[in-house]
Amino acid sequence: MRMGVDIGGTKTEAVAVADDGSVVESVRLATGFGPRAVVASTVDAAASLAAATGLRLSDFATIGVGIPGAVDAATGRVSHAINLGLDHLPLGAELAERLGAPVRVENDVNAAALGAFHLFEQPATASMGYLNLGTGLAAGLVLRGELWRGARGGAGEIGHILVDPAGPLDLDGQHGGLEVVASGSGIARQWGRGNGNAVSAVLDAADSGDAEALEIRRRLYEGVAAAVRILVLTVDVDLVVIGGGISSLGDRVMGGVGEIFAAWGAQSPFIFSLGIADRVRLLPEGAPVAALGAAHLGGISWPK
């Protein structure tokens, strides 16, 4: 039995995963804010899951944790997890001391990529890109069954790739990056109206003919399509799985993205030959892929 924990901005989800990859038990608790509270809520989630399965923490073959921010996978240290109030926290060491067992720590998008790879039952020789369209935009890469972090842990940070230098300003100081045009926070900053779901509001307004909303929607469709195209052209992955909050809108977003794929294919025989649209899958809504991937962290190659 493996344990995986996904520490989110508002909730922490822990799952127990059997040898066949099935989730046999899950627990969801509120996430604390700040170093002590985050560690405490993670320990509570792990202890609650162990109690629900009737196992001791030491009985789990592996314990893995996915968390936002910059993660040193070799040491388990987390930094720049602003939404959790964390900076330079040795999370892996603190959890190992509290739980009495080794703990692997990984960035949440990387963990979700590994979870999606297992969820879609990809063979060990396959490669997959996981595109997270949520508050931010980033990708995780699983190449030939192994998580790929890159030389300095920056692999998959495609939200900073510029697609429209004349486009809206992003928080990283650049104009027209993928994150500002195709993430929830970027669309909210462009729209600047109300406190609800900005993406749904923009799509509704665009359907009603609002000129500003139509432009934001166009950039959203093109941004998502560009992100998929980048993953296919740079890594030539077998599959691109799209998850995150925006993916739950389904055809309201992917219908427009599909039209862009078709237009590109009509313009370029080479792009058509790549079959980009055929490689895309949407993550099933509610699938706990970050926790699932965290459970599998002990079974992948690890940096020395």
JSON list of N, CA and C in Angstrom, two decimals, residues 104-166:
[
{"chain": "A", "resi": 104, "resn": "ARG", "atom": "N", "xyz": [8.78, 11.47, 0.44]},
{"chain": "A", "resi": 104, "resn": "ARG", "atom": "CA", "xyz": [9.21, 12.12, -0.79]},
{"chain": "A", "resi": 104, "resn": "ARG", "atom": "C", "xyz": [8.34, 13.35, -1.03]},
{"chain": "A", "resi": 105, "resn": "VAL", "atom": "N", "xyz": [8.94, 14.44, -1.48]},
{"chain": "A", "resi": 105, "resn": "VAL", "atom": "CA", "xyz": [8.20, 15.67, -1.74]},
{"chain": "A", "resi": 105, "resn": "VAL", "atom": "C", "xyz": [8.44, 16.10, -3.19]},
{"chain": "A", "resi": 106, "resn": "GLU", "atom": "N", "xyz": [7.38, 16.52, -3.86]},
{"chain": "A", "resi": 106, "resn": "GLU", "atom": "CA", "xyz": [7.47, 16.92, -5.26]},
{"chain": "A", "resi": 106, "resn": "GLU", "atom": "C", "xyz": [6.53, 18.08, -5.52]},
{"chain": "A", "resi": 107, "resn": "ASN", "atom": "N", "xyz": [6.86, 18.89, -6.50]},
{"chain": "A", "resi": 107, "resn": "ASN", "atom": "CA", "xyz": [5.94, 19.94, -6.96]},
{"chain": "A", "resi": 107, "resn": "ASN", "atom": "C", "xyz": [4.61, 19.31, -7.37]},
{"chain": "A", "resi": 108, "resn": "ASP", "atom": "N", "xyz": [3.51, 20.00, -7.07]},
{"chain": "A", "resi": 108, "resn": "ASP", "atom": "CA", "xyz": [2.18, 19.39, -7.27]},
{"chain": "A", "resi": 108, "resn": "ASP", "atom": "C", "xyz": [1.86, 19.11, -8.73]},
{"chain": "A", "resi": 109, "resn": "VAL", "atom": "N", "xyz": [2.33, 19.94, -9.65]},
{"chain": "A", "resi": 109, "resn": "VAL", "atom": "CA", "xyz": [2.04, 19.68, -11.07]},
{"chain": "A", "resi": 109, "resn": "VAL", "atom": "C", "xyz": [2.83, 18.47, -11.54]},
{"chain": "A", "resi": 110, "resn": "ASN", "atom": "N", "xyz": [4.08, 18.33, -11.09]},
{"chain": "A", "resi": 110, "resn": "ASN", "atom": "CA", "xyz": [4.85, 17.14, -11.43]},
{"chain": "A", "resi": 110, "resn": "ASN", "atom": "C", "xyz": [4.19, 15.89, -10.86]},
{"chain": "A", "resi": 111, "resn": "ALA", "atom": "N", "xyz": [3.73, 15.99, -9.61]},
{"chain": "A", "resi": 111, "resn": "ALA", "atom": "CA", "xyz": [3.04, 14.84, -9.01]},
{"chain": "A", "resi": 111, "resn": "ALA", "atom": "C", "xyz": [1.79, 14.50, -9.80]},
{"chain": "A", "resi": 112, "resn": "ALA", "atom": "N", "xyz": [1.03, 15.53, -10.22]},
{"chain": "A", "resi": 112, "resn": "ALA", "atom": "CA", "xyz": [-0.18, 15.28, -11.00]},
{"chain": "A", "resi": 112, "resn": "ALA", "atom": "C", "xyz": [0.14, 14.64, -12.34]},
{"chain": "A", "resi": 113, "resn": "ALA", "atom": "N", "xyz": [1.26, 15.04, -12.94]},
{"chain": "A", "resi": 113, "resn": "ALA", "atom": "CA", "xyz": [1.67, 14.42, -14.20]},
{"chain": "A", "resi": 113, "resn": "ALA", "atom": "C", "xyz": [1.90, 12.93, -14.02]},
{"chain": "A", "resi": 114, "resn": "LEU", "atom": "N", "xyz": [2.59, 12.58, -12.95]},
{"chain": "A", "resi": 114, "resn": "LEU", "atom": "CA", "xyz": [2.84, 11.17, -12.68]},
{"chain": "A", "resi": 114, "resn": "LEU", "atom": "C", "xyz": [1.54, 10.43, -12.40]},
{"chain": "A", "resi": 115, "resn": "GLY", "atom": "N", "xyz": [0.63, 11.10, -11.67]},
{"chain": "A", "resi": 115, "resn": "GLY", "atom": "CA", "xyz": [-0.67, 10.49, -11.39]},
{"chain": "A", "resi": 115, "resn": "GLY", "atom": "C", "xyz": [-1.49, 10.27, -12.65]},
{"chain": "A", "resi": 116, "resn": "ALA", "atom": "N", "xyz": [-1.48, 11.26, -13.55]},
{"chain": "A", "resi": 116, "resn": "ALA", "atom": "CA", "xyz": [-2.22, 11.12, -14.81]},
{"chain": "A", "resi": 116, "resn": "ALA", "atom": "C", "xyz": [-1.64, 10.00, -15.66]},
{"chain": "A", "resi": 117, "resn": "PHE", "atom": "N", "xyz": [-0.32, 9.86, -15.63]},
{"chain": "A", "resi": 117, "resn": "PHE", "atom": "CA", "xyz": [0.34, 8.79, -16.39]},
{"chain": "A", "resi": 117, "resn": "PHE", "atom": "C", "xyz": [-0.18, 7.43, -15.93]},
{"chain": "A", "resi": 118, "resn": "HIS", "atom": "N", "xyz": [-0.31, 7.25, -14.63]},
{"chain": "A", "resi": 118, "resn": "HIS", "atom": "CA", "xyz": [-0.82, 5.98, -14.10]},
{"chain": "A", "resi": 118, "resn": "HIS", "atom": "C", "xyz": [-2.33, 5.86, -14.32]},
{"chain": "A", "resi": 119, "resn": "LEU", "atom": "N", "xyz": [-3.06, 6.96, -14.18]},
{"chain": "A", "resi": 119, "resn": "LEU", "atom": "CA", "xyz": [-4.50, 6.92, -14.35]},
{"chain": "A", "resi": 119, "resn": "LEU", "atom": "C", "xyz": [-4.88, 6.48, -15.77]},
{"chain": "A", "resi": 120, "resn": "PHE", "atom": "N", "xyz": [-4.15, 6.98, -16.75]},
{"chain": "A", "resi": 120, "resn": "PHE", "atom": "CA", "xyz": [-4.43, 6.62, -18.14]},
{"chain": "A", "resi": 120, "resn": "PHE", "atom": "C", "xyz": [-3.71, 5.34, -18.55]},
{"chain": "A", "resi": 121, "resn": "GLU", "atom": "N", "xyz": [-3.11, 4.65, -17.57]},
{"chain": "A", "resi": 121, "resn": "GLU", "atom": "CA", "xyz": [-2.50, 3.34, -17.77]},
{"chain": "A", "resi": 121, "resn": "GLU", "atom": "C", "xyz": [-1.56, 3.32, -18.97]},
{"chain": "A", "resi": 122, "resn": "GLN", "atom": "N", "xyz": [-0.64, 4.29, -18.98]},
{"chain": "A", "resi": 122, "resn": "GLN", "atom": "CA", "xyz": [0.33, 4.35, -20.05]},
{"chain": "A", "resi": 122, "resn": "GLN", "atom": "C", "xyz": [1.42, 3.29, -19.86]},
{"chain": "A", "resi": 123, "resn": "PRO", "atom": "N", "xyz": [1.90, 2.68, -20.93]},
{"chain": "A", "resi": 123, "resn": "PRO", "atom": "CA", "xyz": [3.00, 1.70, -20.80]},
{"chain": "A", "resi": 123, "resn": "PRO", "atom": "C", "xyz": [4.28, 2.39, -20.36]},
{"chain": "A", "resi": 124, "resn": "ALA", "atom": "N", "xyz": [5.20, 1.62, -19.78]},
{"chain": "A", "resi": 124, "resn": "ALA", "atom": "CA", "xyz": [6.43, 2.19, -19.23]},
{"chain": "A", "resi": 124, "resn": "ALA", "atom": "C", "xyz": [7.27, 2.89, -20.29]},
{"chain": "A", "resi": 125, "resn": "THR", "atom": "N", "xyz": [7.09, 2.54, -21.56]},
{"chain": "A", "resi": 125, "resn": "THR", "atom": "CA", "xyz": [7.89, 3.15, -22.63]},
{"chain": "A", "resi": 125, "resn": "THR", "atom": "C", "xyz": [7.26, 4.44, -23.16]},
{"chain": "A", "resi": 126, "resn": "ALA", "atom": "N", "xyz": [6.07, 4.80, -22.68]},
{"chain": "A", "resi": 126, "resn": "ALA", "atom": "CA", "xyz": [5.35, 5.95, -23.22]},
{"chain": "A", "resi": 126, "resn": "ALA", "atom": "C", "xyz": [5.83, 7.26, -22.59]},
{"chain": "A", "resi": 127, "resn": "SER", "atom": "N", "xyz": [5.53, 8.35, -23.27]},
{"chain": "A", "resi": 127, "resn": "SER", "atom": "CA", "xyz": [5.83, 9.68, -22.76]},
{"chain": "A", "resi": 127, "resn": "SER", "atom": "C", "xyz": [4.56, 10.52, -22.78]},
{"chain": "A", "resi": 128, "resn": "MET", "atom": "N", "xyz": [4.40, 11.35, -21.77]},
{"chain": "A", "resi": 128, "resn": "MET", "atom": "CA", "xyz": [3.16, 12.11, -21.62]},
{"chain": "A", "resi": 128, "resn": "MET", "atom": "C", "xyz": [3.45, 13.50, -21.07]},
{"chain": "A", "resi": 129, "resn": "GLY", "atom": "N", "xyz": [2.69, 14.47, -21.56]},
{"chain": "A", "resi": 129, "resn": "GLY", "atom": "CA", "xyz": [2.73, 15.81, -20.99]},
{"chain": "A", "resi": 129, "resn": "GLY", "atom": "C", "xyz": [1.42, 16.06, -20.27]},
{"chain": "A", "resi": 130, "resn": "TYR", "atom": "N", "xyz": [1.51, 16.58, -19.05]},
{"chain": "A", "resi": 130, "resn": "TYR", "atom": "CA", "xyz": [0.31, 16.95, -18.30]},
{"chain": "A", "resi": 130, "resn": "TYR", "atom": "C", "xyz": [0.23, 18.47, -18.28]},
{"chain": "A", "resi": 131, "resn": "LEU", "atom": "N", "xyz": [-0.83, 19.03, -18.83]},
{"chain": "A", "resi": 131, "resn": "LEU", "atom": "CA", "xyz": [-1.00, 20.47, -18.90]},
{"chain": "A", "resi": 131, "resn": "LEU", "atom": "C", "xyz": [-2.03, 20.90, -17.87]},
{"chain": "A", "resi": 132, "resn": "ASN", "atom": "N", "xyz": [-1.58, 21.64, -16.87]},
{"chain": "A", "resi": 132, "resn": "ASN", "atom": "CA", "xyz": [-2.47, 22.09, -15.79]},
{"chain": "A", "resi": 132, "resn": "ASN", "atom": "C", "xyz": [-2.97, 23.49, -16.08]},
{"chain": "A", "resi": 133, "resn": "LEU", "atom": "N", "xyz": [-4.27, 23.60, -16.34]},
{"chain": "A", "resi": 133, "resn": "LEU", "atom": "CA", "xyz": [-4.91, 24.89, -16.61]},
{"chain": "A", "resi": 133, "resn": "LEU", "atom": "C", "xyz": [-5.76, 25.24, -15.38]},
{"chain": "A", "resi": 134, "resn": "GLY", "atom": "N", "xyz": [-5.14, 25.88, -14.43]},
{"chain": "A", "resi": 134, "resn": "GLY", "atom": "CA", "xyz": [-5.84, 26.24, -13.20]},
{"chain": "A", "resi": 134, "resn": "GLY", "atom": "C", "xyz": [-5.65, 27.70, -12.90]},
{"chain": "A", "resi": 135, "resn": "THR", "atom": "N", "xyz": [-5.37, 28.02, -11.64]},
{"chain": "A", "resi": 135, "resn": "THR", "atom": "CA", "xyz": [-5.05, 29.40, -11.28]},
{"chain": "A", "resi": 135, "resn": "THR", "atom": "C", "xyz": [-3.86, 29.88, -12.08]},
{"chain": "A", "resi": 136, "resn": "GLY", "atom": "N", "xyz": [-2.87, 28.99, -12.26]},
{"chain": "A", "resi": 136, "resn": "GLY", "atom": "CA", "xyz": [-1.74, 29.26, -13.13]},
{"chain": "A", "resi": 136, "resn": "GLY", "atom": "C", "xyz": [-1.73, 28.28, -14.28]},
{"chain": "A", "resi": 137, "resn": "LEU", "atom": "N", "xyz": [-0.64, 28.29, -15.04]},
{"chain": "A", "resi": 137, "resn": "LEU", "atom": "CA", "xyz": [-0.49, 27.37, -16.16]},
{"chain": "A", "resi": 137, "resn": "LEU", "atom": "C", "xyz": [0.92, 26.79, -16.12]},
{"chain": "A", "resi": 138, "resn": "ALA", "atom": "N", "xyz": [1.01, 25.48, -16.07]},
{"chain": "A", "resi": 138, "resn": "ALA", "atom": "CA", "xyz": [2.30, 24.80, -16.09]},
{"chain": "A", "resi": 138, "resn": "ALA", "atom": "C", "xyz": [2.09, 23.39, -16.58]},
{"chain": "A", "resi": 139, "resn": "ALA", "atom": "N", "xyz": [3.18, 22.73, -16.92]},
{"chain": "A", "resi": 139, "resn": "ALA", "atom": "CA", "xyz": [3.11, 21.37, -17.42]},
{"chain": "A", "resi": 139, "resn": "ALA", "atom": "C", "xyz": [4.05, 20.48, -16.61]},
{"chain": "A", "resi": 140, "resn": "GLY", "atom": "N", "xyz": [3.73, 19.20, -16.57]},
{"chain": "A", "resi": 140, "resn": "GLY", "atom": "CA", "xyz": [4.61, 18.19, -16.02]},
{"chain": "A", "resi": 140, "resn": "GLY", "atom": "C", "xyz": [4.90, 17.18, -17.10]},
{"chain": "A", "resi": 141, "resn": "LEU", "atom": "N", "xyz": [6.10, 16.62, -17.09]},
{"chain": "A", "resi": 141, "resn": "LEU", "atom": "CA", "xyz": [6.52, 15.70, -18.14]},
{"chain": "A", "resi": 141, "resn": "LEU", "atom": "C", "xyz": [6.91, 14.35, -17.55]},
{"chain": "A", "resi": 142, "resn": "VAL", "atom": "N", "xyz": [6.35, 13.30, -18.13]},
{"chain": "A", "resi": 142, "resn": "VAL", "atom": "CA", "xyz": [6.75, 11.94, -17.78]},
{"chain": "A", "resi": 142, "resn": "VAL", "atom": "C", "xyz": [7.28, 11.32, -19.07]},
{"chain": "A", "resi": 143, "resn": "LEU", "atom": "N", "xyz": [8.59, 11.10, -19.12]},
{"chain": "A", "resi": 143, "resn": "LEU", "atom": "CA", "xyz": [9.24, 10.61, -20.33]},
{"chain": "A", "resi": 143, "resn": "LEU", "atom": "C", "xyz": [9.71, 9.18, -20.13]},
{"chain": "A", "resi": 144, "resn": "ARG", "atom": "N", "xyz": [9.20, 8.30, -20.96]},
{"chain": "A", "resi": 144, "resn": "ARG", "atom": "CA", "xyz": [9.49, 6.86, -20.84]},
{"chain": "A", "resi": 144, "resn": "ARG", "atom": "C", "xyz": [9.23, 6.38, -19.40]},
{"chain": "A", "resi": 145, "resn": "GLY", "atom": "N", "xyz": [8.13, 6.83, -18.88]},
{"chain": "A", "resi": 145, "resn": "GLY", "atom": "CA", "xyz": [7.70, 6.37, -17.57]},
{"chain": "A", "resi": 145, "resn": "GLY", "atom": "C", "xyz": [8.34, 7.06, -16.39]},
{"chain": "A", "resi": 146, "resn": "GLU", "atom": "N", "xyz": [9.29, 7.99, -16.61]},
{"chain": "A", "resi": 146, "resn": "GLU", "atom": "CA", "xyz": [9.98, 8.66, -15.52]},
{"chain": "A", "resi": 146, "resn": "GLU", "atom": "C", "xyz": [9.70, 10.15, -15.53]},
{"chain": "A", "resi": 147, "resn": "LEU", "atom": "N", "xyz": [9.51, 10.71, -14.35]},
{"chain": "A", "resi": 147, "resn": "LEU", "atom": "CA", "xyz": [9.27, 12.14, -14.21]},
{"chain": "A", "resi": 147, "resn": "LEU", "atom": "C", "xyz": [10.52, 12.90, -14.62]},
{"chain": "A", "resi": 148, "resn": "TRP", "atom": "N", "xyz": [10.33, 13.91, -15.47]},
{"chain": "A", "resi": 148, "resn": "TRP", "atom": "CA", "xyz": [11.46, 14.71, -15.95]},
{"chain": "A", "resi": 148, "resn": "TRP", "atom": "C", "xyz": [11.36, 16.12, -15.38]},
{"chain": "A", "resi": 149, "resn": "ARG", "atom": "N", "xyz": [12.36, 16.49, -14.58]},
{"chain": "A", "resi": 149, "resn": "ARG", "atom": "CA", "xyz": [12.36, 17.80, -13.93]},
{"chain": "A", "resi": 149, "resn": "ARG", "atom": "C", "xyz": [13.24, 18.81, -14.65]},
{"chain": "A", "resi": 150, "resn": "GLY", "atom": "N", "xyz": [14.17, 18.35, -15.47]},
{"chain": "A", "resi": 150, "resn": "GLY", "atom": "CA", "xyz": [15.11, 19.25, -16.13]},
{"chain": "A", "resi": 150, "resn": "GLY", "atom": "C", "xyz": [16.34, 19.48, -15.28]},
{"chain": "A", "resi": 151, "resn": "ALA", "atom": "N", "xyz": [17.28, 20.27, -15.81]},
{"chain": "A", "resi": 151, "resn": "ALA", "atom": "CA", "xyz": [18.57, 20.50, -15.15]},
{"chain": "A", "resi": 151, "resn": "ALA", "atom": "C", "xyz": [18.42, 21.24, -13.83]},
{"chain": "A", "resi": 152, "resn": "ARG", "atom": "N", "xyz": [17.47, 22.18, -13.75]},
{"chain": "A", "resi": 152, "resn": "ARG", "atom": "CA", "xyz": [17.30, 22.98, -12.53]},
{"chain": "A", "resi": 152, "resn": "ARG", "atom": "C", "xyz": [15.86, 22.97, -12.03]},
{"chain": "A", "resi": 153, "resn": "GLY", "atom": "N", "xyz": [15.12, 21.95, -12.41]},
{"chain": "A", "resi": 153, "resn": "GLY", "atom": "CA", "xyz": [13.75, 21.83, -11.94]},
{"chain": "A", "resi": 153, "resn": "GLY", "atom": "C", "xyz": [12.75, 22.68, -12.68]},
{"chain": "A", "resi": 154, "resn": "GLY", "atom": "N", "xyz": [13.17, 23.29, -13.79]},
{"chain": "A", "resi": 154, "resn": "GLY", "atom": "CA", "xyz": [12.28, 24.20, -14.52]},
{"chain": "A", "resi": 154, "resn": "GLY", "atom": "C", "xyz": [11.54, 23.57, -15.68]},
{"chain": "A", "resi": 155, "resn": "ALA", "atom": "N", "xyz": [11.72, 22.28, -15.91]},
{"chain": "A", "resi": 155, "resn": "ALA", "atom": "CA", "xyz": [11.03, 21.64, -17.02]},
{"chain": "A", "resi": 155, "resn": "ALA", "atom": "C", "xyz": [9.51, 21.75, -16.84]},
{"chain": "A", "resi": 156, "resn": "GLY", "atom": "N", "xyz": [8.83, 22.16, -17.90]},
{"chain": "A", "resi": 156, "resn": "GLY", "atom": "CA", "xyz": [7.38, 22.27, -17.86]},
{"chain": "A", "resi": 156, "resn": "GLY", "atom": "C", "xyz": [6.85, 23.64, -17.48]},
{"chain": "A", "resi": 157, "resn": "GLU", "atom": "N", "xyz": [7.74, 24.58, -17.13]},
{"chain": "A", "resi": 157, "resn": "GLU", "atom": "CA", "xyz": [7.26, 25.92, -16.76]},
{"chain": "A", "resi": 157, "resn": "GLU", "atom": "C", "xyz": [6.93, 26.73, -18.01]},
{"chain": "A", "resi": 158, "resn": "ILE", "atom": "N", "xyz": [6.03, 26.19, -18.81]},
{"chain": "A", "resi": 158, "resn": "ILE", "atom": "CA", "xyz": [5.75, 26.80, -20.11]},
{"chain": "A", "resi": 158, "resn": "ILE", "atom": "C", "xyz": [4.83, 28.02, -20.00]},
{"chain": "A", "resi": 159, "resn": "GLY", "atom": "N", "xyz": [4.29, 28.28, -18.82]},
{"chain": "A", "resi": 159, "resn": "GLY", "atom": "CA", "xyz": [3.45, 29.47, -18.66]},
{"chain": "A", "resi": 159, "resn": "GLY", "atom": "C", "xyz": [4.20, 30.75, -18.93]},
{"chain": "A", "resi": 160, "resn": "HIS", "atom": "N", "xyz": [5.55, 30.69, -18.86]},
{"chain": "A", "resi": 160, "resn": "HIS", "atom": "CA", "xyz": [6.37, 31.88, -19.10]},
{"chain": "A", "resi": 160, "resn": "HIS", "atom": "C", "xyz": [6.79, 32.03, -20.56]},
{"chain": "A", "resi": 161, "resn": "ILE", "atom": "N", "xyz": [6.36, 31.10, -21.42]},
{"chain": "A", "resi": 161, "resn": "ILE", "atom": "CA", "xyz": [6.67, 31.22, -22.85]},
{"chain": "A", "resi": 161, "resn": "ILE", "atom": "C", "xyz": [5.77, 32.29, -23.46]},
{"chain": "A", "resi": 162, "resn": "LEU", "atom": "N", "xyz": [6.38, 33.22, -24.18]},
{"chain": "A", "resi": 162, "resn": "LEU", "atom": "CA", "xyz": [5.61, 34.30, -24.80]},
{"chain": "A", "resi": 162, "resn": "LEU", "atom": "C", "xyz": [4.95, 33.83, -26.09]},
{"chain": "A", "resi": 163, "resn": "VAL", "atom": "N", "xyz": [3.66, 34.10, -26.21]},
{"chain": "A", "resi": 163, "resn": "VAL", "atom": "CA", "xyz": [2.95, 33.78, -27.44]},
{"chain": "A", "resi": 163, "resn": "VAL", "atom": "C", "xyz": [2.40, 35.02, -28.12]},
{"chain": "A", "resi": 164, "resn": "ASP", "atom": "N", "xyz": [2.40, 36.15, -27.40]},
{"chain": "A", "resi": 164, "resn": "ASP", "atom": "CA", "xyz": [1.90, 37.41, -27.96]},
{"chain": "A", "resi": 164, "resn": "ASP", "atom": "C", "xyz": [2.61, 38.57, -27.27]},
{"chain": "A", "resi": 165, "resn": "PRO", "atom": "N", "xyz": [3.78, 39.00, -27.79]},
{"chain": "A", "resi": 165, "resn": "PRO", "atom": "CA", "xyz": [4.54, 40.08, -27.15]},
{"chain": "A", "resi": 165, "resn": "PRO", "atom": "C", "xyz": [3.75, 41.38, -26.99]},
{"chain": "A", "resi": 166, "resn": "ALA", "atom": "N", "xyz": [2.67, 41.54, -27.75]},
{"chain": "A", "resi": 166, "resn": "ALA", "atom": "CA", "xyz": [1.83, 42.74, -27.62]},
{"chain": "A", "resi": 166, "resn": "ALA", "atom": "C", "xyz": [0.62, 42.47, -26.74]}
]
